[in-house]
Coordinates of N, CA, C and O in Angstrom, one line a residue:
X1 N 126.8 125.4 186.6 CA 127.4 124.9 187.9 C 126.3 124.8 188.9 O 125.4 125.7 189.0
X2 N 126.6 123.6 189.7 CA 125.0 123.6 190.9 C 125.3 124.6 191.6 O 126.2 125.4 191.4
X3 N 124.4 124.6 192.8 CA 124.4 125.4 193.9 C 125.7 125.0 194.9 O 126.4 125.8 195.4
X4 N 125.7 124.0 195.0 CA 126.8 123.7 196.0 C 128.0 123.8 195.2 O 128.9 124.2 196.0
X5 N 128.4 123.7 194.1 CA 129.7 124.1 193.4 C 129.9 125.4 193.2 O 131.0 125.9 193.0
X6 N 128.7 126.2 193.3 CA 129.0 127.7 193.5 C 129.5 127.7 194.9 O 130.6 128.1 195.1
X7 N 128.7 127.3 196.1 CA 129.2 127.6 197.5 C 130.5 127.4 197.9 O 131.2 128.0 198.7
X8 N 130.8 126.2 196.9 CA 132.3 125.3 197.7 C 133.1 126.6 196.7 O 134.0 127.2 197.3
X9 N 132.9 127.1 195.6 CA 134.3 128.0 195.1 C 134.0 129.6 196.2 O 134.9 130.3 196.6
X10 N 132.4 129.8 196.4 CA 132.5 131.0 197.3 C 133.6 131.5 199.1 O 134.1 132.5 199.6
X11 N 133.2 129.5 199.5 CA 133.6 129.5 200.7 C 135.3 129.2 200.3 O 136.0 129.0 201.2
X12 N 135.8 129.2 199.4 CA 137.3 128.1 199.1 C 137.3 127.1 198.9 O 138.2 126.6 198.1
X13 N 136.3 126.3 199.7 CA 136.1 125.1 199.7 C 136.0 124.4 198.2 O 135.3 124.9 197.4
X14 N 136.9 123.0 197.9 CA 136.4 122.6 196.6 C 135.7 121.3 196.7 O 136.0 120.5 197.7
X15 N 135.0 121.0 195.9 CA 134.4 119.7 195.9 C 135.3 118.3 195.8 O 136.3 118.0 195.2
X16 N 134.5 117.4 196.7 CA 135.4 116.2 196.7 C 136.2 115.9 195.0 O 137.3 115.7 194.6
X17 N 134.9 115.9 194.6 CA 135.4 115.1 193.1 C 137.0 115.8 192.4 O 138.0 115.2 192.0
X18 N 136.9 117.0 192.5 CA 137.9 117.6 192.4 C 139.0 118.0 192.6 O 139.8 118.7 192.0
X19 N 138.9 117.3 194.0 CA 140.0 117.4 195.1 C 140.9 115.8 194.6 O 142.1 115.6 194.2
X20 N 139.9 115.1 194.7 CA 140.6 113.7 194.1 C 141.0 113.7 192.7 O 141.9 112.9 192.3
X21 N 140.7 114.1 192.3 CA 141.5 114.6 190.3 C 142.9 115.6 190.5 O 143.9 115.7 189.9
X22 N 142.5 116.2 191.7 CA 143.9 116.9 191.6 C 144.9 116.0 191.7 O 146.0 115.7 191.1
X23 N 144.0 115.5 193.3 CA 145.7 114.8 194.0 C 145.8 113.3 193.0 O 146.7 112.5 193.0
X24 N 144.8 113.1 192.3 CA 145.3 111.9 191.5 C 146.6 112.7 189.8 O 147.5 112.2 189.0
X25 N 146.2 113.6 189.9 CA 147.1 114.2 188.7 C 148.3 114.6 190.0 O 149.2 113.7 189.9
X26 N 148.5 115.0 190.7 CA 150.0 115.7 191.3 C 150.5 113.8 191.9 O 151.7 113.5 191.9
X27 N 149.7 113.1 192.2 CA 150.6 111.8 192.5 C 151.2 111.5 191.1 O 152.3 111.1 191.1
X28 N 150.5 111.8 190.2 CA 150.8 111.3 188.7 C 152.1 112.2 188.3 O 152.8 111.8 187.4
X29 N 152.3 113.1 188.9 CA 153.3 114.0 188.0 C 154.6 113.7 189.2 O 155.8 113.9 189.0
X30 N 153.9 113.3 190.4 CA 155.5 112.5 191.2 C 155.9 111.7 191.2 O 157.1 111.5 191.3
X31 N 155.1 111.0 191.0 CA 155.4 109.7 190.4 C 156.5 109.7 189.0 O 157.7 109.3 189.0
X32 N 156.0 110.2 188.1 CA 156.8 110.5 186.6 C 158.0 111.6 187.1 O 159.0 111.5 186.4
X33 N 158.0 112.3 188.0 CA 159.5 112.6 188.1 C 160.2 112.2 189.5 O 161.1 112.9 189.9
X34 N 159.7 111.4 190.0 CA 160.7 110.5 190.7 C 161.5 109.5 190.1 O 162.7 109.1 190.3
X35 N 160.5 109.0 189.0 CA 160.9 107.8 188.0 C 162.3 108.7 187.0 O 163.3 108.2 186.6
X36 N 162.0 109.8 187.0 CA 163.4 110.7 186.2 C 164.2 110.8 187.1 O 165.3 110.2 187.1
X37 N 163.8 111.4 188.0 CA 165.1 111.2 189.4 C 166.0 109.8 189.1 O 167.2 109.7 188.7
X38 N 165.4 109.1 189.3 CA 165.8 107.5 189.5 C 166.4 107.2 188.3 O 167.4 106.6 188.3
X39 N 165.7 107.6 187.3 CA 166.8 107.2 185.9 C 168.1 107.9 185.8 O 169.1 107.3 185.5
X40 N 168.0 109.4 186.0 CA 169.2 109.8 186.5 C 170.3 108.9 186.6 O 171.0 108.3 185.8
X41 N 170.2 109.2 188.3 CA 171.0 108.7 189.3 C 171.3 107.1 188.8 O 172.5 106.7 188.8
X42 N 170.2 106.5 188.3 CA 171.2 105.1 187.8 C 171.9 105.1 187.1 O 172.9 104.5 187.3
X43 N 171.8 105.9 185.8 CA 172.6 106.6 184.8 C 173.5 107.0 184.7 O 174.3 106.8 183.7
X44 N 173.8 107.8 185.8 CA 174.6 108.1 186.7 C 175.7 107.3 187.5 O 176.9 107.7 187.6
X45 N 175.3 106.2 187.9 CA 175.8 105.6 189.0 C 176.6 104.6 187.8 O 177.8 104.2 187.7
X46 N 175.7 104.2 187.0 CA 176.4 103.1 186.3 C 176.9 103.5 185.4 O 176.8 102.7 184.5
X47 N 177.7 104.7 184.9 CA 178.6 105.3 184.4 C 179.8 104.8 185.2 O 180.9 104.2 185.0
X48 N 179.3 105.4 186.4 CA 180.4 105.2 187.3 C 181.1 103.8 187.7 O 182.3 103.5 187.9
X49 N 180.1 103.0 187.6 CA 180.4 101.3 188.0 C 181.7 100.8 186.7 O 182.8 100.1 186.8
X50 N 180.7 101.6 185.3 CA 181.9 100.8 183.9 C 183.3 101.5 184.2 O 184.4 100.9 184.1
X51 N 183.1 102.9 184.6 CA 184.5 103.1 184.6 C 185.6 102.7 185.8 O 186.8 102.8 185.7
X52 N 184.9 102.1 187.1 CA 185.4 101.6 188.1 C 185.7 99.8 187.4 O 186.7 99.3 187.8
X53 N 185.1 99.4 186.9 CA 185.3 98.5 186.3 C 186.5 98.4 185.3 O 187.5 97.6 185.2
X54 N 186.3 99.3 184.5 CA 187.7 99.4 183.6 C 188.9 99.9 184.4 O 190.1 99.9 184.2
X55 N 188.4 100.2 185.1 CA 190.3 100.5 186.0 C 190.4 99.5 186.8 O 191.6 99.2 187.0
X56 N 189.7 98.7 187.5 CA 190.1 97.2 188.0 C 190.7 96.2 186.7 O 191.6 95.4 186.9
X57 N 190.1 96.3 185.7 CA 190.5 95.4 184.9 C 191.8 96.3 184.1 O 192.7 95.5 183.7
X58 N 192.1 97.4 183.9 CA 193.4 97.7 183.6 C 194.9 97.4 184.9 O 196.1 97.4 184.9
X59 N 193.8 97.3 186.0 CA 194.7 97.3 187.2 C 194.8 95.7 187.4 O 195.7 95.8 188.2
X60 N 194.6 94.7 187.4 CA 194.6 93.5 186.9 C 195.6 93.1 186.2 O 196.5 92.3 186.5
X61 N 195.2 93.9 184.7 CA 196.3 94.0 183.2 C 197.7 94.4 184.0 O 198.7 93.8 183.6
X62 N 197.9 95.1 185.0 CA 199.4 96.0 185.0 C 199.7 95.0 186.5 O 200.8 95.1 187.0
X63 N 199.0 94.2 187.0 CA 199.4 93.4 188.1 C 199.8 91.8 187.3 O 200.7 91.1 187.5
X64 N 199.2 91.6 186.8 CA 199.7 90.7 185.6 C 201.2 90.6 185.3 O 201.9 89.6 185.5
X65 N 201.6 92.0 184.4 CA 202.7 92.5 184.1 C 203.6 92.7 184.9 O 204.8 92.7 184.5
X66 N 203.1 92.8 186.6 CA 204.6 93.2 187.1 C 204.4 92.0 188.2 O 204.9 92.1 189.3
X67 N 203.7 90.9 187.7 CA 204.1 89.5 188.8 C 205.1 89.2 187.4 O 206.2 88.9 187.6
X68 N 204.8 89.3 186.1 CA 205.9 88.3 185.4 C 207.5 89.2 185.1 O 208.6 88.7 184.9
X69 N 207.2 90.9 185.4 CA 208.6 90.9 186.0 C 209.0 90.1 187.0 O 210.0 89.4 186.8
X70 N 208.0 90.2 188.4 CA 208.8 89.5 190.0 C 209.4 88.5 189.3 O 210.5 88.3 189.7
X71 N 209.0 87.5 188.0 CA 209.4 86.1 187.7 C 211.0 86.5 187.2 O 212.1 86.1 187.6
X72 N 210.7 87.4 186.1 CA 211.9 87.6 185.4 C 213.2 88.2 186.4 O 214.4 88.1 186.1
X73 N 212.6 88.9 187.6 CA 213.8 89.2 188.3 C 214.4 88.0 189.2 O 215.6 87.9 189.3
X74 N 213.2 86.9 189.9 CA 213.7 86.0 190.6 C 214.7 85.0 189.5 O 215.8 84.4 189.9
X75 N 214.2 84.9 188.3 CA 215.0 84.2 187.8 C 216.8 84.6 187.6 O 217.7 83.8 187.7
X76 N 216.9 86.3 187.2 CA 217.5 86.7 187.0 C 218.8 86.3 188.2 O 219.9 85.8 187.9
X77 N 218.1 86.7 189.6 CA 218.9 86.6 190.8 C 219.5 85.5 190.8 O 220.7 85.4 191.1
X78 N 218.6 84.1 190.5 CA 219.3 83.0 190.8 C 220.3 82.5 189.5 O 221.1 81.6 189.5
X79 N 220.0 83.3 188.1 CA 221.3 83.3 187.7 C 222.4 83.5 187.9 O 223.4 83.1 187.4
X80 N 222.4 84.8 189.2 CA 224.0 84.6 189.3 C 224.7 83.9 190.5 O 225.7 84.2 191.1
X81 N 223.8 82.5 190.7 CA 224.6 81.7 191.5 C 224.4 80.5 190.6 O 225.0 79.5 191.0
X82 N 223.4 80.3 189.4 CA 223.6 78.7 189.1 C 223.3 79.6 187.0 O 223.1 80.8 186.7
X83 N 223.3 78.4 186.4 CA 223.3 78.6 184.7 C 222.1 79.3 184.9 O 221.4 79.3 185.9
X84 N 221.7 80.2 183.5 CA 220.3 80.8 183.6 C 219.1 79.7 183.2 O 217.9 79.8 183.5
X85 N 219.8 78.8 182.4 CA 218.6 77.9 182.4 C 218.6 77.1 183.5 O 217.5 76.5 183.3
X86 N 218.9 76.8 184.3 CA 218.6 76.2 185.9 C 217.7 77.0 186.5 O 216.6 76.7 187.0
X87 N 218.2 78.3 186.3 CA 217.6 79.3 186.8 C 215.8 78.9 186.8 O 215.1 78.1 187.5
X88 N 215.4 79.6 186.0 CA 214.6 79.2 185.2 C 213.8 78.1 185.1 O 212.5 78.3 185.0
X89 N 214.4 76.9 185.1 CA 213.8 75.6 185.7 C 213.4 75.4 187.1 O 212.2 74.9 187.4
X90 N 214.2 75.6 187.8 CA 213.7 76.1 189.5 C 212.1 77.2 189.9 O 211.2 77.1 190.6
X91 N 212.6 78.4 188.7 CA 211.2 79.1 189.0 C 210.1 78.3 188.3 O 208.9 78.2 188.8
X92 N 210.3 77.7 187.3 CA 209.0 77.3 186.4 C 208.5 76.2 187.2 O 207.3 76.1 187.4
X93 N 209.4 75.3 187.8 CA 209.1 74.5 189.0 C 207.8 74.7 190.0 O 206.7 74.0 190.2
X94 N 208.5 76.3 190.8 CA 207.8 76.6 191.5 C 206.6 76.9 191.2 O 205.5 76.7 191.8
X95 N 206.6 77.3 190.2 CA 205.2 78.1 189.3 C 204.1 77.1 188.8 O 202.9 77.1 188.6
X96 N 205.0 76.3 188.8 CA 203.9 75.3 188.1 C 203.2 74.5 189.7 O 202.0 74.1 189.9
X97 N 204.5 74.3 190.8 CA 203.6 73.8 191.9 C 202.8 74.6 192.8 O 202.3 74.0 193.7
X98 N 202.7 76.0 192.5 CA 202.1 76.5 193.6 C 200.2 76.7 192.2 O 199.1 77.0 192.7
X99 N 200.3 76.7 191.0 CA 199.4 76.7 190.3 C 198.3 75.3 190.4 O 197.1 75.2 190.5
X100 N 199.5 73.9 190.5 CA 198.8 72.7 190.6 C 198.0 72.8 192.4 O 196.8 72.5 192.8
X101 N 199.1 73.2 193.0 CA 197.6 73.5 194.9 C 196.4 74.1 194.8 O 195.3 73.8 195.2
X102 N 196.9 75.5 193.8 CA 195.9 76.3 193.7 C 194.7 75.6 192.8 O 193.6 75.7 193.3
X103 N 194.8 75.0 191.6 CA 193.8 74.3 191.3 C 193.0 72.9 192.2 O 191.8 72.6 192.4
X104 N 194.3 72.2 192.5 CA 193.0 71.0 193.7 C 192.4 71.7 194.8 O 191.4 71.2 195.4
X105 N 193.0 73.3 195.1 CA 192.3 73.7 196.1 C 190.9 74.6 195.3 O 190.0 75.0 196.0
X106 N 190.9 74.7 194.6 CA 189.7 74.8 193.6 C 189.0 74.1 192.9 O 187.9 74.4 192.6
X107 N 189.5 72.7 192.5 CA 188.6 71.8 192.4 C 187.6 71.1 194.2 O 186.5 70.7 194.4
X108 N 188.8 71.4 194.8 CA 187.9 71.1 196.5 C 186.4 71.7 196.8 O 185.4 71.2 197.2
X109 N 186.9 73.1 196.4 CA 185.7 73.6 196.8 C 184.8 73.9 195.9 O 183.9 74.6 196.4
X110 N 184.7 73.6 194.5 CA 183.8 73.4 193.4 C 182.7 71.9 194.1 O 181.4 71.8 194.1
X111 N 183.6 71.1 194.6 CA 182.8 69.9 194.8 C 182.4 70.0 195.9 O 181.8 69.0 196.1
X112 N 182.3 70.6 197.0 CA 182.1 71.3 197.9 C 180.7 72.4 197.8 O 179.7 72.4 198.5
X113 N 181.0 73.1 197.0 CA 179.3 74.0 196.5 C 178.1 72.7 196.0 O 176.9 72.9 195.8
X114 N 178.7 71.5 195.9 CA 177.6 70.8 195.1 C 177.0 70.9 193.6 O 177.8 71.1 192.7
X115 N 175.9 70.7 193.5 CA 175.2 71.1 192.1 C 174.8 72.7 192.1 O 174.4 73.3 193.1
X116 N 175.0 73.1 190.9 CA 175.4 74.8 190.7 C 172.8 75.0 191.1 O 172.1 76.0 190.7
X117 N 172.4 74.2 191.7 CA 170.9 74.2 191.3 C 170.8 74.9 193.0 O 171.5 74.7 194.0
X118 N 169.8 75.6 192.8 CA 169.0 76.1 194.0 C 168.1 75.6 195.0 O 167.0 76.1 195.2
X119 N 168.8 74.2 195.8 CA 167.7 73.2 196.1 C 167.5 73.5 197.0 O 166.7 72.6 197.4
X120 N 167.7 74.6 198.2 CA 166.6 75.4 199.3 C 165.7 75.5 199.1 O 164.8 75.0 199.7
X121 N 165.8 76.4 198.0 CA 164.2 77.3 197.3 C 163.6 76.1 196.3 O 162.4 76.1 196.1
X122 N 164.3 75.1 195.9 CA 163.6 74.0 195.4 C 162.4 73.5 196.4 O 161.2 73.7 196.3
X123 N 163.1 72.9 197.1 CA 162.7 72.6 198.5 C 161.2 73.1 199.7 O 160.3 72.5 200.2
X124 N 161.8 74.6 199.6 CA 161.1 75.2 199.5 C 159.3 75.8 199.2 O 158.4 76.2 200.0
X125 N 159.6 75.6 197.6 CA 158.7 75.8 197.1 C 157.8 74.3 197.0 O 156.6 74.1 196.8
X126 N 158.5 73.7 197.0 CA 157.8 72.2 197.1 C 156.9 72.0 198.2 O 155.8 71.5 198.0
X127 N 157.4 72.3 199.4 CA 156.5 72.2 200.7 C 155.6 73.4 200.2 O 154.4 73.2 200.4
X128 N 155.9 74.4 199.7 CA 154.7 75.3 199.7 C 153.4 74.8 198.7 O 152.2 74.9 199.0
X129 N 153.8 74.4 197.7 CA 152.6 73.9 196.8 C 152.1 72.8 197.9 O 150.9 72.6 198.1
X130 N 153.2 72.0 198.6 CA 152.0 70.8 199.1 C 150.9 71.3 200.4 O 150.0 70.6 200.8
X131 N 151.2 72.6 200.8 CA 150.8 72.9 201.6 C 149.2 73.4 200.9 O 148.1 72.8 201.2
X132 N 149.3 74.4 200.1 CA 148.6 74.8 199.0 C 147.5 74.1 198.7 O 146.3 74.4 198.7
X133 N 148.1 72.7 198.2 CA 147.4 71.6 197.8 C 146.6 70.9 199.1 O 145.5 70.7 198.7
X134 N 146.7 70.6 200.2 CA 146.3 70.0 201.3 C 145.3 71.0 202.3 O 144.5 70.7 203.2
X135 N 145.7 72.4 201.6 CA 144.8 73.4 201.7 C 143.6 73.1 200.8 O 142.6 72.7 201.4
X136 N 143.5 73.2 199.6 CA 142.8 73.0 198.8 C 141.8 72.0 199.3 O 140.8 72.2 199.8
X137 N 142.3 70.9 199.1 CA 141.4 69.5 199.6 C 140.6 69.2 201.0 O 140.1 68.2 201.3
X138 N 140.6 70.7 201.8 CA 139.8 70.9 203.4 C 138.6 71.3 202.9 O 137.7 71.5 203.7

């Protein structure tokens, strides 16, 4: 060991080189368990997301089920003022016209979003290469 590596352990003091090896190994080992932290917690979290997911989609399934009761009761009701197949014909009526709005009002706004393409950032990036380029040529 030199003379000055004896002095820096006599005084406390440690040598640069050594100091930077440490703190490059302790950033190294926070780094590696921040990264565990974080896997965790995503691991974690997105547990949580599939099973919040599967109860919207069973909750969907049982909203499903109890609009085609509402059907079967509305029909029911207006059987006891006209035949059940009138009945019946009147709701499927309705069902079918409030499904036909709902679709032109979804075809509206499909044509309305345009092309499903990202032509901002097309755009975008276009002025930036020409810029790039006109840079280049100075």
């Amino acid at each position: 060991m030199s003379t000055a590596g004896r002095q820096a352990s006599a005084t406390g003091d440690e040598p640069v080189g050594i100091l930077v090896s440490r703190a490059s190994q302790q950033i190294s080992e926070l780094v590696r368990e921040e990264m565990r932290l974080a896997r965790a917690e995503m691991t974690q979290k997105g547990k949580r997301f599939g099973r919040g997911g599967g109860l919207f989609g069973a909750a969907g399934l049982v909203g499903v089920l109890a609009a085609q009761a509402l059907v079967a009761t509305c029909i029911a009701a207006l059987a006891l003022a006209l035949t059940w197949w009138a009945a019946s014909l009147i709701v499927t009526a309705v069902l079918a016209a409030v499904a036909g709005v709902t679709a032109l009002a979804g075809k509206k706004q499909i044509a309305r979003a345009g092309t499903p393409v990202p032509e901002q950032t097309i755009d975008s990036v276009k002025a930036d290469l020409a810029e790039v380029k006109e840079k280049a040529h100075r």
